[in-house]
Amino acid sequence: MLIISNYHYIRPSFNSEFPSIYGLTPKEFENQLIKLRNLGEFISPQDLLTNFEDVLQRKEAFFLVTFDDGLKEQIFYALPILEQLKIPAIFFPNSINHKENKVSTVHKIHLLRSVMSSQDFLIRLSLEQSGLTEKEKERAKEVYIYDDKDSAILKFILNYKLNYHQQEKIIAPIFNLFFDENEKKEELYMTEAHLKELASKGYLGSHTHSHYPLGLLEPDVVLTELQVSKSYFEKLTNKSINFLAYPYGTEEVCTAEVAELAKKAGYEIGLTTKRGMNTIHENPLLLKRFDCNDLPGGKSYRDLKNEIFN
Ligand SMILES: [Zn+2]
């Protein structure tokens, strides 16, 4: 079986005035890898590609370590630990950060939320919670059970009420009031040299061009998102890019049609964020993947223990 563990932010401290960025410290990351090592074997992207059917059919656990969003801190804090423990991994950046020198809207939102309260953010958006119906407010609470009321409503408005064009248009001017896009881009994302280094180890995949929720877009836009990033990374690194991680990765964005388009664009493996292990009969373009918190050593592992290793 194949168990995929996914990481985003890895940094020594997550302190900010308004906590909005969550992840693992390098120590927590290392501890988790050591725990997983006792439960199975780590597999490299290349070995997985070559032995796909066999790995899925085997009784033993094979772990694939993955990182989304192409963050520089993954190179600074996670890569040295991986090298020291001789554990392979794969990293999924977006090409928009390099090709267009932009900060992805999803990260603009994370950064803005770290400098203002959800209530202030709602006011800035000029989208007050009164714009939601009572039913929508209830739904917001159900979807974001770990958030306070204002945060749940803010997230619900951003993610469910606005499409990505509206989101981009609304967020960009607010972001520019607080941050310098170029500076943040340099600070947040890997450099092209990092991407080349990862590709030379066989550690580079694509997280599409712009980090859009693919399943909600027109097929031609989806195909462009998939192709542009693939060819950008391939030209840059001179390596073929066969792995894809779908942004957000939920069921509504990873449809069968999106998987077909990914295949058409030339990808061989596609990773969702649908929780679960991969055994026989998986569509290689719709593999399941755990958030690192759901696996041994993670913050929510206790609740899932029986589901994963029984
Ligand atoms: Zn992402």
Short mmCIF file of C-alpha atoms and ligand atoms in Angstrom, two decimals:
data_model
loop_
_atom_site.label_atom_id
_atom_site.label_comp_id
_atom_site.label_asym_id
_atom_site.label_seq_id
_atom_site.Cartn_x
_atom_site.Cartn_y
_atom_site.Cartn_z
CA MET A 1 0.00 0.00 0.00
CA LEU A 2 1.00 3.56 -0.56
CA ILE A 3 0.55 6.21 2.14
CA ILE A 4 1.20 9.79 1.09
CA SER A 5 1.95 12.46 3.67
CA ASN A 6 1.58 16.12 2.74
CA TYR A 7 3.31 19.17 4.23
CA HIS A 8 3.05 22.94 3.67
CA TYR A 9 4.72 25.34 6.07
CA ILE A 10 7.83 24.16 7.96
CA ARG A 11 9.30 26.87 10.20
CA PRO A 12 10.80 27.17 13.68
CA SER A 13 7.99 29.36 14.99
CA PHE A 14 4.42 30.11 14.01
CA ASN A 15 3.95 33.19 16.16
CA SER A 16 2.11 36.10 14.60
CA GLU A 17 -0.29 38.70 15.91
CA PHE A 18 -3.23 36.84 14.39
CA PRO A 19 -2.32 33.19 13.88
CA SER A 20 -3.24 32.21 10.32
CA ILE A 21 -0.31 30.11 9.19
CA TYR A 22 -0.09 26.58 10.50
CA GLY A 23 2.46 23.87 9.95
CA LEU A 24 5.22 21.90 11.60
CA THR A 25 8.44 22.97 13.26
CA PRO A 26 11.57 21.25 11.89
CA LYS A 27 11.72 19.18 15.09
CA GLU A 28 8.10 18.02 14.72
CA PHE A 29 8.79 17.18 11.08
CA GLU A 30 11.85 15.13 11.97
CA ASN A 31 9.99 13.32 14.77
CA GLN A 32 7.22 12.35 12.41
CA LEU A 33 9.64 10.98 9.83
CA ILE A 34 11.31 8.88 12.49
CA LYS A 35 7.92 7.51 13.59
CA LEU A 36 6.93 6.68 10.00
CA ARG A 37 10.25 5.00 9.37
CA ASN A 38 9.33 2.42 11.99
CA LEU A 39 6.07 1.66 10.22
CA GLY A 40 7.20 1.21 6.63
CA GLU A 41 9.56 2.22 3.89
CA PHE A 42 9.95 5.60 2.19
CA ILE A 43 9.71 5.54 -1.58
CA SER A 44 11.14 7.98 -4.13
CA PRO A 45 8.90 9.45 -6.83
CA GLN A 46 10.89 7.61 -9.51
CA ASP A 47 10.60 4.23 -7.75
CA LEU A 48 6.90 4.76 -7.33
CA LEU A 49 6.49 5.52 -11.01
CA THR A 50 8.47 2.43 -12.03
CA ASN A 51 6.82 0.02 -9.58
CA PHE A 52 3.38 1.58 -9.25
CA GLU A 53 1.17 -1.54 -9.39
CA ASP A 54 3.49 -3.57 -7.20
CA VAL A 55 3.73 -0.88 -4.49
CA LEU A 56 -0.05 -0.53 -4.30
CA GLN A 57 -0.59 -4.27 -4.07
CA ARG A 58 1.99 -4.92 -1.41
CA LYS A 59 0.88 -5.47 2.20
CA GLU A 60 3.70 -3.35 3.63
CA ALA A 61 3.36 0.42 3.89
CA PHE A 62 5.32 2.61 1.50
CA PHE A 63 5.42 6.30 2.38
CA LEU A 64 5.75 9.15 -0.09
CA VAL A 65 6.63 12.53 1.44
CA THR A 66 5.17 15.53 -0.43
CA PHE A 67 5.27 19.32 -0.08
CA ASP A 68 2.82 21.72 -1.69
CA ASP A 69 3.18 25.38 -2.72
CA GLY A 70 6.94 25.62 -3.45
CA LEU A 71 7.83 27.42 -0.23
CA LYS A 72 11.42 28.43 0.42
CA GLU A 73 11.20 27.28 4.05
CA GLN A 74 10.75 23.71 2.75
CA ILE A 75 14.24 23.97 1.23
CA PHE A 76 15.73 25.65 4.32
CA TYR A 77 14.20 23.52 7.05
CA ALA A 78 12.82 20.29 5.58
CA LEU A 79 15.31 19.34 2.87
CA PRO A 80 18.35 19.14 5.20
CA ILE A 81 16.40 16.81 7.53
CA LEU A 82 15.33 14.64 4.59
CA GLU A 83 18.93 14.45 3.35
CA GLN A 84 20.24 13.60 6.79
CA LEU A 85 17.70 10.79 7.22
CA LYS A 86 18.16 9.74 3.55
CA ILE A 87 14.45 10.08 2.87
CA PRO A 88 13.27 11.03 -0.65
CA ALA A 89 10.41 13.48 -1.28
CA ILE A 90 8.61 15.46 -3.95
CA PHE A 91 7.84 19.19 -4.04
CA PHE A 92 4.93 20.81 -5.87
CA PRO A 93 5.36 24.51 -6.71
CA ASN A 94 3.10 26.76 -8.80
CA SER A 95 4.68 28.24 -11.91
CA ILE A 96 2.91 31.63 -11.57
CA ASN A 97 5.30 32.58 -8.74
CA HIS A 98 8.24 32.26 -11.14
CA LYS A 99 6.90 32.86 -14.60
CA GLU A 100 4.90 35.95 -13.58
CA ASN A 101 6.72 36.89 -10.35
CA LYS A 102 3.43 36.89 -8.45
CA VAL A 103 2.38 35.84 -4.99
CA SER A 104 -0.50 33.32 -5.25
CA THR A 105 -3.83 34.67 -3.99
CA VAL A 106 -4.08 31.80 -1.50
CA HIS A 107 -0.84 33.02 0.12
CA LYS A 108 -1.90 36.67 -0.05
CA ILE A 109 -4.88 35.65 2.08
CA HIS A 110 -2.67 33.76 4.57
CA LEU A 111 -0.39 36.79 4.90
CA LEU A 112 -3.23 39.27 5.30
CA ARG A 113 -4.85 37.14 7.94
CA SER A 114 -1.61 37.16 9.93
CA VAL A 115 -1.73 40.96 10.28
CA MET A 116 -5.42 41.59 10.98
CA SER A 117 -8.32 40.00 12.79
CA SER A 118 -11.02 38.21 10.82
CA GLN A 119 -13.41 40.97 11.78
CA ASP A 120 -11.11 43.67 10.36
CA PHE A 121 -10.57 41.57 7.25
CA LEU A 122 -14.34 41.35 6.71
CA ILE A 123 -14.62 45.12 7.06
CA ARG A 124 -11.74 45.63 4.58
CA LEU A 125 -13.46 43.35 2.12
CA SER A 126 -16.56 45.47 2.54
CA LEU A 127 -18.35 42.17 2.70
CA GLU A 128 -20.05 42.04 5.99
CA GLN A 129 -21.30 38.84 7.46
CA SER A 130 -24.78 40.33 7.27
CA GLY A 131 -24.48 39.55 3.55
CA LEU A 132 -24.86 35.86 4.40
CA THR A 133 -28.20 34.22 5.07
CA GLU A 134 -28.76 32.51 8.42
CA LYS A 135 -28.50 29.17 6.64
CA GLU A 136 -25.13 30.13 5.14
CA LYS A 137 -23.86 31.25 8.54
CA GLU A 138 -24.84 27.86 9.94
CA ARG A 139 -23.06 26.14 7.04
CA ALA A 140 -19.95 28.27 7.65
CA LYS A 141 -19.87 27.05 11.26
CA GLU A 142 -20.25 23.43 10.12
CA VAL A 143 -17.50 23.66 7.49
CA TYR A 144 -14.97 25.45 9.70
CA ILE A 145 -15.51 23.73 13.03
CA TYR A 146 -12.10 24.73 14.42
CA ASP A 147 -12.53 28.45 13.69
CA ASP A 148 -14.20 31.20 15.68
CA LYS A 149 -17.38 32.71 14.24
CA ASP A 150 -15.77 35.61 12.35
CA SER A 151 -13.02 33.44 10.89
CA ALA A 152 -15.52 30.81 9.77
CA ILE A 153 -17.62 33.45 8.05
CA LEU A 154 -14.58 35.07 6.45
CA LYS A 155 -13.36 31.76 5.08
CA PHE A 156 -16.83 30.83 3.90
CA ILE A 157 -17.20 34.10 1.99
CA LEU A 158 -13.74 33.83 0.43
CA ASN A 159 -13.96 30.19 -0.52
CA TYR A 160 -17.63 29.59 -1.24
CA LYS A 161 -19.17 32.92 -2.19
CA LEU A 162 -16.50 34.34 -4.47
CA ASN A 163 -15.11 32.73 -7.59
CA TYR A 164 -11.35 32.90 -8.13
CA HIS A 165 -11.56 35.97 -10.40
CA GLN A 166 -13.55 37.90 -7.80
CA GLN A 167 -11.24 36.68 -5.07
CA GLU A 168 -8.14 37.85 -6.96
CA LYS A 169 -9.66 41.23 -7.74
CA ILE A 170 -10.76 41.86 -4.18
CA ILE A 171 -7.59 40.62 -2.44
CA ALA A 172 -4.87 42.21 -4.61
CA PRO A 173 -5.50 45.88 -3.66
CA ILE A 174 -5.75 45.05 0.07
CA PHE A 175 -2.57 42.98 -0.13
CA ASN A 176 -0.74 45.88 -1.78
CA LEU A 177 -1.65 48.17 1.12
CA PHE A 178 0.20 45.94 3.56
CA PHE A 179 2.95 44.20 1.59
CA ASP A 180 5.39 44.63 -1.26
CA GLU A 181 4.56 41.80 -3.65
CA ASN A 182 8.08 41.45 -5.00
CA GLU A 183 9.62 41.33 -1.56
CA LYS A 184 7.13 38.74 -0.32
CA LYS A 185 7.58 36.68 -3.46
CA GLU A 186 11.34 36.49 -2.81
CA GLU A 187 10.80 35.70 0.84
CA LEU A 188 8.12 33.06 0.41
CA TYR A 189 9.01 30.97 -2.62
CA MET A 190 11.91 28.81 -3.75
CA THR A 191 14.27 30.29 -6.31
CA GLU A 192 14.71 28.87 -9.80
CA ALA A 193 18.04 27.44 -8.62
CA HIS A 194 16.16 25.53 -5.91
CA LEU A 195 13.72 24.17 -8.49
CA LYS A 196 16.61 22.98 -10.65
CA GLU A 197 18.27 21.35 -7.64
CA LEU A 198 15.05 19.51 -6.76
CA ALA A 199 14.51 18.40 -10.35
CA SER A 200 18.05 17.02 -10.55
CA LYS A 201 17.17 14.71 -7.64
CA GLY A 202 13.84 13.73 -9.26
CA TYR A 203 12.00 15.64 -6.53
CA LEU A 204 9.99 18.12 -8.63
CA GLY A 205 6.31 17.98 -9.59
CA SER A 206 3.71 20.60 -10.52
CA HIS A 207 0.99 22.24 -8.42
CA THR A 208 -0.40 23.83 -11.64
CA HIS A 209 0.24 27.38 -12.79
CA SER A 210 -2.00 29.58 -10.59
CA HIS A 211 -3.29 27.47 -7.68
CA TYR A 212 -6.91 27.58 -8.90
CA PRO A 213 -9.59 25.04 -7.91
CA LEU A 214 -9.49 23.14 -11.22
CA GLY A 215 -12.81 21.29 -11.02
CA LEU A 216 -14.69 24.59 -10.89
CA LEU A 217 -13.16 25.90 -14.14
CA GLU A 218 -13.85 25.45 -17.84
CA PRO A 219 -11.95 22.51 -19.38
CA ASP A 220 -9.79 24.71 -21.62
CA VAL A 221 -8.66 26.78 -18.61
CA VAL A 222 -7.90 23.58 -16.69
CA LEU A 223 -5.80 22.25 -19.53
CA THR A 224 -3.87 25.53 -19.79
CA GLU A 225 -3.22 25.52 -16.02
CA LEU A 226 -1.83 22.00 -16.32
CA GLN A 227 0.21 22.50 -19.48
CA VAL A 228 1.74 25.89 -18.73
CA SER A 229 3.27 24.75 -15.45
CA LYS A 230 4.46 21.43 -16.85
CA SER A 231 6.25 23.00 -19.78
CA TYR A 232 7.63 25.87 -17.68
CA PHE A 233 9.25 23.49 -15.17
CA GLU A 234 10.44 21.14 -17.90
CA LYS A 235 12.12 23.92 -19.86
CA LEU A 236 13.67 25.36 -16.73
CA THR A 237 15.06 22.08 -15.41
CA ASN A 238 15.50 19.90 -18.48
CA LYS A 239 13.69 17.08 -16.66
CA SER A 240 10.28 15.64 -17.33
CA ILE A 241 7.55 16.52 -14.86
CA ASN A 242 5.27 13.51 -14.34
CA PHE A 243 3.74 14.22 -10.94
CA LEU A 244 0.93 16.64 -10.22
CA ALA A 245 -0.69 17.76 -6.95
CA TYR A 246 -4.11 19.36 -7.46
CA PRO A 247 -4.50 22.68 -5.60
CA TYR A 248 -6.95 22.26 -2.67
CA GLY A 249 -7.30 18.63 -3.74
CA THR A 250 -10.88 18.15 -2.54
CA GLU A 251 -13.48 16.06 -4.32
CA GLU A 252 -15.14 18.99 -6.07
CA VAL A 253 -11.86 20.17 -7.61
CA CYS A 254 -10.47 16.71 -8.47
CA THR A 255 -13.20 15.42 -10.73
CA ALA A 256 -12.88 12.53 -13.18
CA GLU A 257 -12.83 15.12 -15.97
CA VAL A 258 -9.93 16.98 -14.35
CA ALA A 259 -8.03 13.69 -14.02
CA GLU A 260 -8.62 12.99 -17.72
CA LEU A 261 -7.27 16.43 -18.62
CA ALA A 262 -4.22 15.83 -16.42
CA LYS A 263 -3.56 12.63 -18.33
CA LYS A 264 -4.00 14.47 -21.60
CA ALA A 265 -1.48 17.08 -20.45
CA GLY A 266 1.03 14.25 -19.94
CA TYR A 267 0.98 13.69 -16.17
CA GLU A 268 1.26 10.12 -14.89
CA ILE A 269 0.53 10.57 -11.19
CA GLY A 270 -1.99 12.99 -9.66
CA LEU A 271 -2.41 13.60 -5.92
CA THR A 272 -5.61 14.79 -4.25
CA THR A 273 -6.15 15.65 -0.58
CA LYS A 274 -8.80 13.00 -0.14
CA ARG A 275 -7.72 11.20 3.01
CA GLY A 276 -6.81 7.54 2.76
CA MET A 277 -4.36 4.84 1.84
CA ASN A 278 -3.84 3.76 -1.75
CA THR A 279 -4.27 0.06 -2.41
CA ILE A 280 -5.21 -1.85 -5.55
CA HIS A 281 -7.45 -0.38 -8.24
CA GLU A 282 -6.56 3.27 -7.69
CA ASN A 283 -6.66 5.71 -10.56
CA PRO A 284 -3.01 6.87 -10.65
CA LEU A 285 -4.24 10.37 -11.43
CA LEU A 286 -6.51 10.52 -8.37
CA LEU A 287 -4.41 9.16 -5.52
CA LYS A 288 -5.40 9.78 -1.92
CA ARG A 289 -3.18 11.76 0.40
CA PHE A 290 -3.10 12.48 4.13
CA ASP A 291 -2.35 15.80 5.68
CA CYS A 292 0.72 15.23 7.89
CA ASN A 293 -1.40 15.99 10.97
CA ASP A 294 -3.50 12.90 10.32
CA LEU A 295 -0.53 10.50 10.40
CA PRO A 296 1.46 9.15 13.39
CA GLY A 297 3.21 12.04 15.12
CA GLY A 298 0.58 14.48 13.80
CA LYS A 299 -1.75 16.67 15.85
CA SER A 300 -4.99 14.91 14.86
CA TYR A 301 -3.64 11.37 14.54
CA ARG A 302 -5.34 10.11 17.69
CA ASP A 303 -8.79 10.46 16.12
CA LEU A 304 -7.79 8.51 13.05
CA LYS A 305 -5.62 5.85 14.57
CA ASN A 306 -7.97 2.95 13.92
CA GLU A 307 -8.76 4.11 10.45
CA ILE A 308 -5.11 4.13 9.38
CA PHE A 309 -3.24 1.39 11.18
CA ASN A 310 -5.57 -1.19 12.66
ZN ZN B 1 -1.47 24.45 -2.40
#
